[in-house]
Coordinates of C-alpha atoms and ligand atoms in Angstrom, one line a residue:
Chain A
M19 CA -10.5 -208.4 91.1
R20 CA -8.7 -206.3 91.9
T21 CA -7.7 -205.0 88.5
H22 CA -11.0 -205.5 87.1
L23 CA -12.7 -203.3 89.7
E24 CA -9.2 -200.6 89.5
N25 CA -10.2 -200.5 85.8
T26 CA -14.7 -200.0 85.9
G27 CA -13.2 -197.6 88.5
K28 CA -10.9 -195.6 85.9
K29 CA -13.5 -196.3 83.2
L30 CA -15.7 -194.7 85.5
I31 CA -13.5 -191.7 86.4
T32 CA -12.9 -191.1 82.3
L33 CA -16.6 -191.1 81.8
V34 CA -17.4 -188.8 85.1
S35 CA -14.4 -185.8 83.4
Y36 CA -15.6 -186.2 79.9
M37 CA -19.4 -185.4 80.9
G38 CA -18.1 -182.8 83.3
G39 CA -15.6 -181.3 80.5
A40 CA -18.5 -181.3 78.0
S41 CA -21.0 -179.7 80.3
I42 CA -18.5 -177.1 81.5
L43 CA -18.3 -176.2 78.0
L44 CA -22.0 -176.0 77.2
G45 CA -22.0 -173.6 80.5
K46 CA -19.5 -171.2 78.8
T47 CA -21.1 -171.4 75.8
L48 CA -24.7 -170.1 77.6
L49 CA -23.2 -167.7 79.3
W50 CA -21.5 -166.5 76.2
L51 CA -24.9 -166.5 74.8
P52 CA -26.2 -163.2 75.1
V53 CA -23.4 -161.2 75.3
P54 CA -23.2 -158.5 73.1
P55 CA -22.2 -157.1 70.2
I56 CA -24.3 -160.2 68.6
K57 CA -22.5 -160.4 64.7
R58 CA -25.3 -161.6 62.2
K59 CA -22.7 -162.9 59.6
P60 CA -21.5 -165.4 60.9
I61 CA -24.5 -166.4 62.7
F62 CA -26.2 -166.6 59.2
G63 CA -23.8 -168.2 57.6
Q64 CA -23.8 -171.4 60.2
L65 CA -27.9 -171.7 59.7
Y66 CA -26.9 -172.0 55.8
K67 CA -24.9 -174.6 56.2
I68 CA -26.5 -176.2 59.0
G69 CA -29.6 -175.5 57.8
V70 CA -30.2 -175.2 54.2
Q71 CA -28.0 -177.4 53.2
S72 CA -29.0 -180.6 55.3
L73 CA -32.4 -179.8 53.4
P74 CA -32.2 -182.4 50.6
I75 CA -30.6 -185.7 52.7
V76 CA -33.7 -184.5 55.1
S77 CA -35.7 -185.2 52.7
L78 CA -34.8 -188.0 51.2
I79 CA -34.8 -190.0 53.8
S80 CA -38.1 -188.8 55.6
L81 CA -39.7 -189.7 52.2
F82 CA -38.4 -193.3 52.2
T83 CA -39.0 -193.4 56.0
G84 CA -42.4 -192.7 55.1
M85 CA -42.8 -194.9 52.6
V86 CA -41.8 -198.1 54.0
L87 CA -43.7 -197.1 57.3
A88 CA -46.9 -197.1 55.6
L89 CA -45.6 -200.0 53.4
Q90 CA -44.4 -202.4 56.3
S91 CA -47.7 -201.9 58.2
A92 CA -49.8 -202.9 55.2
Y93 CA -48.9 -206.3 56.2
Q94 CA -50.8 -206.1 59.4
M95 CA -53.6 -203.6 59.4
Q96 CA -54.6 -204.9 55.5
R97 CA -55.3 -208.6 57.8
L98 CA -57.3 -206.5 59.6
S99 CA -59.0 -204.6 57.3
A100 CA -57.9 -201.8 59.5
E101 CA -56.1 -199.5 56.6
M102 CA -57.0 -196.1 56.8
Y103 CA -54.8 -196.6 60.6
I104 CA -51.8 -196.4 58.4
A105 CA -52.1 -192.9 58.0
S106 CA -52.4 -192.4 61.5
L107 CA -49.5 -194.4 62.2
V108 CA -47.4 -192.6 60.2
S109 CA -48.0 -188.9 61.1
L110 CA -47.7 -190.7 64.8
S111 CA -44.6 -192.4 64.2
M112 CA -42.7 -189.0 62.1
T113 CA -44.0 -186.8 64.9
R114 CA -43.0 -188.4 67.9
E115 CA -40.3 -190.4 67.3
L116 CA -38.7 -190.6 63.4
G117 CA -38.8 -187.2 63.0
P118 CA -37.0 -185.8 65.6
V119 CA -34.4 -189.0 65.8
L120 CA -33.1 -189.2 61.7
T121 CA -33.0 -185.5 61.9
A122 CA -30.6 -185.4 64.8
L123 CA -28.6 -188.4 63.6
I124 CA -28.6 -186.9 60.1
V125 CA -27.7 -183.4 61.4
A126 CA -24.9 -185.4 63.9
G127 CA -23.4 -187.3 61.0
R128 CA -23.0 -184.1 58.6
V129 CA -22.3 -180.9 60.8
G130 CA -21.9 -182.7 63.7
A131 CA -18.4 -184.0 62.0
A132 CA -17.8 -181.6 60.0
I133 CA -17.6 -179.4 62.9
T134 CA -15.2 -181.5 64.7
A135 CA -13.3 -181.9 61.5
E136 CA -13.0 -177.8 61.4
I137 CA -12.7 -177.0 65.5
G138 CA -10.3 -180.0 65.8
T139 CA -8.2 -178.9 62.8
M140 CA -8.3 -175.1 63.9
K141 CA -6.7 -176.7 67.4
V142 CA -4.0 -178.8 66.3
T143 CA -2.9 -176.3 63.7
E144 CA -3.1 -173.6 67.0
Q145 CA -5.4 -171.2 64.8
I146 CA -7.4 -172.0 68.3
D147 CA -4.0 -170.3 70.2
A148 CA -4.2 -167.4 67.9
L149 CA -7.3 -166.7 68.4
E150 CA -6.5 -166.1 72.3
T151 CA -3.9 -164.3 71.1
L152 CA -5.6 -161.8 69.2
A153 CA -7.8 -161.4 72.3
T154 CA -10.9 -163.4 71.0
N155 CA -13.0 -165.5 72.9
P156 CA -13.1 -169.1 71.2
V157 CA -16.4 -170.5 72.9
R158 CA -17.9 -167.0 71.3
Y159 CA -16.3 -166.8 68.5
L160 CA -16.5 -170.1 67.1
I161 CA -19.1 -172.1 69.4
V162 CA -22.0 -169.4 70.4
P163 CA -22.7 -169.1 66.6
R164 CA -23.2 -172.8 65.8
F165 CA -25.2 -173.4 69.0
I166 CA -27.8 -170.8 67.9
A167 CA -27.8 -172.4 64.3
L168 CA -28.1 -175.3 65.6
V169 CA -30.4 -175.3 68.4
L170 CA -32.5 -173.2 65.6
M171 CA -32.6 -175.2 63.1
L172 CA -33.3 -178.9 64.5
P173 CA -36.8 -178.3 65.6
L174 CA -37.0 -176.5 61.9
L175 CA -35.9 -179.7 60.2
T176 CA -37.9 -182.1 62.1
I177 CA -41.2 -180.5 61.5
Y178 CA -40.0 -180.6 58.0
S179 CA -39.2 -183.6 58.2
D180 CA -42.2 -184.4 60.0
M181 CA -44.6 -183.4 57.0
I182 CA -42.8 -185.3 54.2
G183 CA -42.5 -188.5 56.4
I184 CA -46.1 -187.9 55.9
I185 CA -46.3 -187.0 52.3
G186 CA -44.2 -190.1 51.8
G187 CA -46.8 -192.2 53.5
Y188 CA -49.4 -190.5 51.6
I189 CA -47.8 -191.7 48.4
I190 CA -48.1 -195.2 49.3
G191 CA -51.5 -194.8 51.3
T192 CA -52.8 -193.6 48.2
Y193 CA -51.5 -194.4 45.1
K194 CA -50.9 -198.0 46.3
L195 CA -53.6 -198.7 48.8
H196 CA -56.0 -197.0 47.3
I197 CA -57.4 -195.6 50.8
A198 CA -59.8 -192.1 50.1
H199 CA -57.9 -188.6 50.2
N200 CA -60.1 -187.3 52.2
M201 CA -59.9 -190.3 54.9
Y202 CA -55.9 -190.4 54.7
M203 CA -56.0 -186.6 55.3
K204 CA -58.0 -187.3 58.6
M205 CA -56.6 -190.3 60.0
T206 CA -53.8 -188.5 59.3
Y207 CA -54.3 -185.2 61.2
E208 CA -56.9 -186.7 64.2
P209 CA -54.7 -188.6 66.6
L210 CA -52.1 -185.4 66.4
V211 CA -52.7 -183.6 69.6
L212 CA -50.1 -181.0 70.5
K213 CA -48.2 -182.9 73.2
D214 CA -47.1 -185.2 70.4
L215 CA -45.8 -182.0 68.5
V216 CA -44.0 -180.9 71.9
T217 CA -42.3 -184.1 72.5
G218 CA -40.7 -184.1 69.4
L219 CA -39.9 -180.5 69.2
L220 CA -38.5 -180.9 72.7
K221 CA -36.5 -183.3 71.6
A222 CA -35.1 -181.9 68.8
L223 CA -34.1 -178.7 70.7
T224 CA -32.1 -181.7 73.5
F225 CA -30.3 -183.0 69.6
G226 CA -29.5 -179.7 68.6
I227 CA -28.0 -179.2 72.4
I228 CA -26.4 -182.3 72.3
I229 CA -25.0 -182.3 68.7
C230 CA -22.8 -178.9 69.5
T231 CA -21.6 -179.5 72.9
V232 CA -20.5 -183.4 71.8
S233 CA -19.0 -181.7 68.2
C234 CA -17.4 -178.4 69.7
F235 CA -15.9 -180.3 72.5
E236 CA -14.5 -183.0 70.7
G237 CA -12.7 -180.3 68.1
M238 CA -11.3 -178.1 71.2
R239 CA -10.4 -181.6 72.8
T240 CA -8.4 -183.0 69.6
E241 CA -4.8 -183.2 69.6
G242 CA -1.8 -185.0 67.6
G243 CA -1.9 -183.4 63.9
A244 CA -4.1 -185.2 60.5
E245 CA -4.5 -188.3 63.0
G246 CA -5.8 -186.3 65.8
V247 CA -8.5 -184.9 63.4
G248 CA -9.7 -188.4 62.5
K249 CA -9.8 -189.9 65.4
A250 CA -11.6 -186.9 67.4
T251 CA -14.2 -187.1 64.4
T252 CA -15.1 -190.8 64.2
L253 CA -15.8 -190.0 68.2
S254 CA -18.0 -187.1 68.1
V255 CA -20.1 -188.7 65.4
V256 CA -20.2 -192.0 68.0
I257 CA -20.9 -190.5 71.0
S258 CA -23.7 -187.7 69.4
F259 CA -25.4 -191.0 68.1
I260 CA -25.0 -192.9 71.9
M261 CA -26.1 -189.8 73.4
I262 CA -29.1 -189.2 70.8
I263 CA -30.7 -192.6 71.2
A264 CA -30.5 -192.1 75.5
A265 CA -31.6 -188.7 75.3
D266 CA -34.2 -190.2 73.1
C267 CA -35.5 -192.9 75.4
L268 CA -35.5 -191.0 78.8
I269 CA -37.6 -188.0 77.1
T270 CA -40.4 -190.5 75.4
A271 CA -40.2 -191.6 79.4
L272 CA -40.4 -188.7 81.0
F273 CA -43.2 -187.9 79.0
Y274 CA -45.1 -191.4 79.2
F275 CA -45.3 -191.9 82.7
A276 CA -44.9 -187.9 84.0
F277 CA -47.6 -186.5 81.6
R278 CA -49.8 -188.6 80.2
Chain B
M24 CA 9.6 -155.5 81.9
I25 CA 8.9 -159.5 81.7
E26 CA 10.1 -161.3 85.1
I27 CA 9.3 -165.2 84.7
I28 CA 9.3 -166.0 88.9
N29 CA 10.0 -170.3 89.5
L30 CA 7.8 -170.7 86.4
S31 CA 7.0 -174.5 86.3
K32 CA 4.6 -177.1 84.4
K33 CA 4.2 -180.9 84.1
F34 CA 2.0 -182.7 81.6
G35 CA 1.4 -185.8 82.8
D36 CA 4.8 -187.1 84.4
H37 CA 6.6 -184.6 81.8
Q38 CA 8.4 -181.9 84.0
V39 CA 8.7 -178.8 81.5
L40 CA 9.4 -176.4 82.6
D41 CA 10.8 -176.7 86.4
S42 CA 11.2 -173.8 88.2
M43 CA 12.9 -171.6 85.4
N44 CA 13.4 -167.7 86.4
L45 CA 14.5 -165.2 83.7
D46 CA 14.3 -161.5 83.1
I47 CA 13.5 -159.9 79.6
N48 CA 14.4 -155.9 79.3
K49 CA 12.3 -153.5 77.1
G50 CA 13.7 -152.9 73.5
E51 CA 15.4 -155.8 73.5
T52 CA 15.3 -159.1 71.4
T53 CA 15.9 -161.6 73.6
V54 CA 16.0 -165.3 72.4
I55 CA 15.5 -168.5 74.0
I56 CA 17.6 -171.3 72.0
G57 CA 16.6 -174.7 73.1
R58 CA 16.2 -178.2 71.4
S59 CA 13.8 -179.5 69.9
G60 CA 10.6 -180.6 72.5
V61 CA 12.7 -178.6 75.5
G62 CA 9.5 -176.7 76.3
K63 CA 9.8 -173.3 74.1
S64 CA 6.2 -173.1 72.9
V65 CA 5.8 -173.8 76.0
L66 CA 7.4 -170.8 77.8
L67 CA 5.9 -168.5 74.7
K68 CA 2.4 -169.8 75.8
H69 CA 3.1 -168.7 79.2
I70 CA 4.5 -165.3 78.6
I71 CA 1.1 -164.7 76.7
G72 CA -0.9 -166.1 79.2
I73 CA -3.0 -168.6 77.1
M74 CA -1.5 -171.5 78.9
K75 CA -1.5 -171.6 83.1
P76 CA 1.2 -172.3 85.2
D77 CA 0.9 -175.3 87.6
S78 CA 3.4 -173.2 90.0
G79 CA 5.3 -169.4 89.8
Q80 CA 4.2 -166.1 88.0
V81 CA 5.1 -164.4 84.9
F82 CA 5.2 -160.5 85.7
I83 CA 4.3 -158.5 82.5
D84 CA 5.1 -154.3 83.7
R85 CA 4.7 -155.6 87.3
E86 CA 0.9 -157.5 86.7
D87 CA 1.2 -161.3 87.0
I88 CA -0.6 -162.6 83.4
S89 CA -1.9 -165.6 84.4
R90 CA -4.3 -164.3 87.4
L91 CA -6.0 -161.9 85.1
R92 CA -9.4 -162.8 83.7
G93 CA -11.6 -161.4 81.4
K94 CA -11.4 -158.2 80.9
N95 CA -7.9 -157.4 81.8
I96 CA -6.9 -160.4 80.0
V97 CA -8.6 -158.6 76.5
K98 CA -6.9 -155.4 77.5
F99 CA -3.1 -157.4 78.2
R100 CA -3.5 -159.6 75.3
L101 CA -3.8 -156.5 73.0
K102 CA -0.5 -155.3 74.0
F103 CA 1.0 -158.5 72.4
G104 CA 1.4 -159.7 68.8
M105 CA 2.4 -163.9 68.3
L106 CA 3.8 -165.5 64.9
F107 CA 2.8 -169.7 65.4
Q108 CA 5.2 -171.6 64.1
G109 CA 2.7 -172.8 61.7
A110 CA 1.7 -169.2 61.6
A111 CA -1.9 -170.5 62.5
L112 CA -3.4 -168.1 59.7
F113 CA -7.2 -168.8 60.0
D114 CA -8.2 -171.0 57.0
S115 CA -11.7 -169.7 56.7
L116 CA -10.6 -165.9 56.0
S117 CA -8.9 -164.4 53.5
V118 CA -5.4 -162.8 54.0
G119 CA -6.9 -159.0 54.5
E120 CA -9.6 -160.6 57.1
N121 CA -6.6 -162.3 58.6
V122 CA -4.2 -159.3 59.4
G123 CA -6.8 -157.4 60.3
F124 CA -8.3 -159.8 62.7
S125 CA -8.3 -158.0 66.5
L126 CA -9.2 -154.7 64.4
F127 CA -12.4 -156.4 63.0
E128 CA -13.4 -157.5 66.0
H129 CA -11.9 -155.3 68.5
T130 CA -12.3 -151.7 67.4
N131 CA -15.7 -150.0 65.7
L132 CA -13.2 -148.9 62.4
N133 CA -15.1 -149.3 58.9
K134 CA -13.5 -151.9 56.5
A135 CA -12.0 -149.1 54.6
E136 CA -9.9 -147.9 57.7
I137 CA -9.1 -151.5 58.7
Y138 CA -8.2 -152.6 54.8
K139 CA -5.4 -149.1 55.0
K140 CA -3.9 -150.3 57.8
V141 CA -3.8 -154.2 56.7
K142 CA -2.1 -153.0 54.0
R143 CA 0.4 -150.9 56.1
A144 CA 0.9 -154.1 58.2
L145 CA 1.2 -155.9 55.1
Q146 CA 4.2 -153.2 53.2
L147 CA 5.9 -154.0 56.5
V148 CA 6.5 -157.6 55.9
G149 CA 7.5 -156.8 52.0
L150 CA 4.0 -158.3 50.5
E151 CA 1.4 -156.3 48.5
G152 CA -2.0 -156.8 46.8
I153 CA -2.8 -160.5 48.4
E154 CA -5.1 -159.3 50.6
N155 CA -7.6 -161.3 48.7
L156 CA -5.7 -164.2 48.8
K157 CA -7.0 -167.5 51.0
P158 CA -4.2 -168.9 53.4
A159 CA -3.7 -172.2 51.4
E160 CA -3.3 -170.2 48.0
L161 CA 0.2 -168.8 49.8
S162 CA 3.5 -170.5 49.8
G163 CA 5.4 -171.4 53.7
G164 CA 7.8 -167.8 53.8
M165 CA 4.3 -165.9 52.4
R166 CA 2.3 -167.5 55.0
K167 CA 4.7 -167.0 58.2
R168 CA 5.3 -163.0 56.5
V169 CA 1.3 -162.6 56.9
G170 CA 1.0 -164.0 60.5
L171 CA 4.1 -161.3 61.1
A172 CA 1.8 -159.1 59.3
R173 CA -1.6 -160.1 61.7
A174 CA 0.6 -159.9 65.1
I175 CA 2.2 -156.7 64.3
C176 CA -1.0 -154.8 62.7
R177 CA -2.3 -153.1 66.1
D178 CA 1.1 -151.7 67.0
P179 CA 2.0 -154.3 70.0
E180 CA 4.9 -153.2 72.9
I181 CA 5.8 -156.6 72.8
I182 CA 6.4 -159.4 69.8
L183 CA 6.6 -163.4 70.4
Y184 CA 8.4 -165.4 67.7
D185 CA 7.8 -169.7 67.7
E186 CA 11.4 -170.1 65.3
P187 CA 10.2 -167.7 62.6
T188 CA 12.8 -169.1 60.9
T189 CA 11.9 -173.4 60.4
G190 CA 10.4 -174.5 57.8
V191 CA 11.6 -172.2 55.2
D192 CA 14.4 -171.9 52.6
P193 CA 17.2 -170.3 54.0
I194 CA 16.7 -167.2 52.0
M195 CA 13.7 -166.8 52.7
G196 CA 14.9 -166.9 56.6
D197 CA 17.4 -164.5 56.1
A198 CA 14.5 -162.1 55.1
I199 CA 12.3 -162.6 57.9
N200 CA 15.6 -162.1 59.8
H201 CA 16.4 -158.9 58.5
L202 CA 12.3 -158.5 59.0
I203 CA 12.8 -159.3 62.5
R204 CA 15.9 -156.7 63.4
E205 CA 13.4 -154.0 61.0
L206 CA 10.9 -154.4 63.5
H207 CA 12.6 -153.8 66.3
D208 CA 14.6 -151.1 65.2
K209 CA 11.6 -149.4 63.3
L210 CA 8.9 -149.5 66.3
S211 CA 11.5 -150.3 69.2
V212 CA 9.2 -153.2 70.6
T213 CA 10.2 -156.0 72.6
S214 CA 10.3 -159.2 70.9
I215 CA 11.3 -162.6 71.9
A216 CA 12.0 -165.3 69.3
V217 CA 12.4 -168.9 69.9
T218 CA 14.3 -170.9 67.5
H219 CA 17.0 -173.8 67.3
D220 CA 18.4 -172.2 64.1
M221 CA 21.9 -170.4 65.4
T222 CA 22.4 -168.1 62.3
S223 CA 19.1 -166.8 62.7
A224 CA 19.5 -166.6 66.8
Y225 CA 23.3 -164.4 66.4
K226 CA 20.9 -162.0 63.4
I227 CA 18.6 -161.0 66.1
A228 CA 19.5 -161.2 69.4
D229 CA 20.8 -158.5 71.9
R230 CA 20.9 -161.3 74.5
I231 CA 20.2 -165.0 74.2
A232 CA 19.5 -167.4 77.0
M233 CA 19.4 -171.3 76.7
L234 CA 16.3 -173.2 77.3
Y235 CA 18.0 -176.6 79.1
Q236 CA 16.2 -179.6 81.5
G237 CA 13.3 -177.2 82.1
K238 CA 15.3 -174.5 83.5
I239 CA 17.7 -171.5 81.5
I240 CA 21.3 -172.3 82.2
A241 CA 22.7 -169.5 80.4
T242 CA 22.2 -166.2 79.6
G243 CA 24.7 -163.3 78.1
T244 CA 24.7 -161.2 74.3
P245 CA 25.5 -163.3 71.3
D246 CA 29.4 -163.1 72.0
E247 CA 29.6 -164.2 75.8
I248 CA 27.2 -167.2 74.2
K249 CA 29.4 -168.1 71.7
N250 CA 32.6 -167.6 74.2
S251 CA 30.4 -169.8 76.6
S252 CA 32.3 -172.4 78.8
N253 CA 29.4 -174.0 79.6
P254 CA 30.0 -177.6 78.4
V255 CA 25.9 -177.8 76.9
V256 CA 25.4 -174.3 75.9
H257 CA 28.9 -175.5 74.0
Q258 CA 27.1 -178.5 72.6
F259 CA 23.7 -176.9 70.9
I260 CA 25.7 -173.7 69.4
T261 CA 28.6 -175.9 67.8
G262 CA 25.2 -178.7 66.7
S263 CA 28.1 -181.5 67.9
S264 CA 26.4 -184.9 68.3
I265 CA 28.6 -185.8 70.8
G266 CA 29.0 -184.2 74.0
P267 CA 26.7 -183.5 78.0
I268 CA 23.1 -183.2 76.3
T269 CA 23.5 -186.4 74.1
N270 CA 25.3 -188.5 77.1
N271 CA 22.2 -188.4 79.3
Ligands
ADP309 N1 -0.8 -179.5 75.5 C1 -0.1 -180.1 76.0 N2 -0.4 -181.2 76.3 C2 0.7 -182.3 76.8 N3 1.7 -181.9 76.2 C3 2.4 -181.1 76.0 C4 1.3 -180.1 75.4 N4 1.9 -179.2 75.0 C5 3.2 -179.5 75.0 N5 3.9 -181.0 75.2 C6 4.6 -181.4 75.6 O1 5.9 -180.5 76.5 C7 7.1 -181.1 75.4 C8 7.3 -179.0 75.1 O2 7.1 -179.4 74.6 P1 7.0 -177.7 73.7 O3 7.1 -176.6 73.8 O4 5.9 -177.6 71.9 O5 8.5 -177.7 72.7 P2 9.7 -177.3 71.8 O6 10.4 -176.6 72.0 O7 9.8 -177.9 70.4 O8 8.6 -175.7 71.5 C9 6.4 -182.0 74.4 O9 7.4 -183.4 74.8 C10 5.6 -181.8 74.1 O10 4.9 -182.8 74.2
MG310 MG1 7.6 -175.4 69.5

């Protein structure tokens, strides 16, 4: 009983100190964010890596998700002869939920892992120490450009993902289920209100902050050579995924109960 | 010039530095010797202030570096150049951008002016025309020399060397020893090197100090260390597997 309590206590302490460490890193990032001079070149480099290079995979997954959503709901809706509601279902699910969450999971796997591996390698090969000896703050030099890029790009990618998902639904809806073009478009836009878009974008912004903080924190605390980098990278993706889903739940609940 | 007073540092239960003391004179090359894992790199990181001590002080020109924050620490860091054990070159940057890193980051010089200084630093370490290569394209010895060029590019007053000759072939090792001596003579800098390579230590040192169990147990000129009556020092410098170090 006692050891059980001790173990639970230890795990709790680890969790709290992890959250504390990550929050401190986020705080430092926010403090360095507005400090001039702000160099454009590294920010554009990250915008390209994080945003542009994610387009193909985001397109692919969003298109298929939109198509599958339409097909799956077709079973139910056809029975009720309410096929035109498929359009609304796809557009609402994409903008509120799937667009932001899928995009965030893709970016966490693609970009978050790469950030952890890169910063982690720099840590174990003493490049982070070298930055400091050259009087350069690692948070400012490494993390701030990634933070700006993630926080800008995730909402943009999310809007893009919403659109591609809706196009996927449209393809199935009009070509396969023979819903008229005008009807499909009407039913796509009609139920959408500003709140749906705002919820989606707020989620995207939060996920961007989560991905940046977790992947950079894991990178900065990497220890133990190449093996350590591998472990940190895996952990970074797993923790990002969990935090993204948890935050998604929280924000959805918040909007459901607080801003009806 | 550099005074280390009662410096202690612990990782978990492992007491790495145990209230150690050491004075380092201006313009001299001091070599700190000791076995692998004794805490030599940890000591260097305390001297340059990237690790904070549990207790004790490191004074550089009468200022306690472990107390400095923000802008002051930037000003202080620029007095130093450090060569890391694995060179620690930035993989994503070219050799030229590595060597000129702190000029790009902390001055308003234009690219041509910076590259002039980069070229001079590379010449000092015997390299030329490699500004556009990436660190991954260099051999181990070249990486070390580029790391050295980066350390001296801003004319530091103090240069720290972490095992400058470890991991390079003996001939390159000797070339690096020559280089360290030459930099000392030409630029009259204060140098601190840590190593377990005694050949190198004798070649470059004005003074040698031995780190053992968290403390400095002996200091002296290379000749004094060679003739030391301390059994621990004697075992280490003769490289014997039998003696007080290995008995406990
Ligand atoms: N950041 C750190 N966290 C935990 N332990 C460390 C850290 N840095 C060094 N150590 C430990 O301190 C001891 C001395 O390390 P180091 O100074 O690298 O030895 P060396 O004399 O070979 O340079 C080692 O046992 C090492 O494991
Ligand atoms: Mg070392």
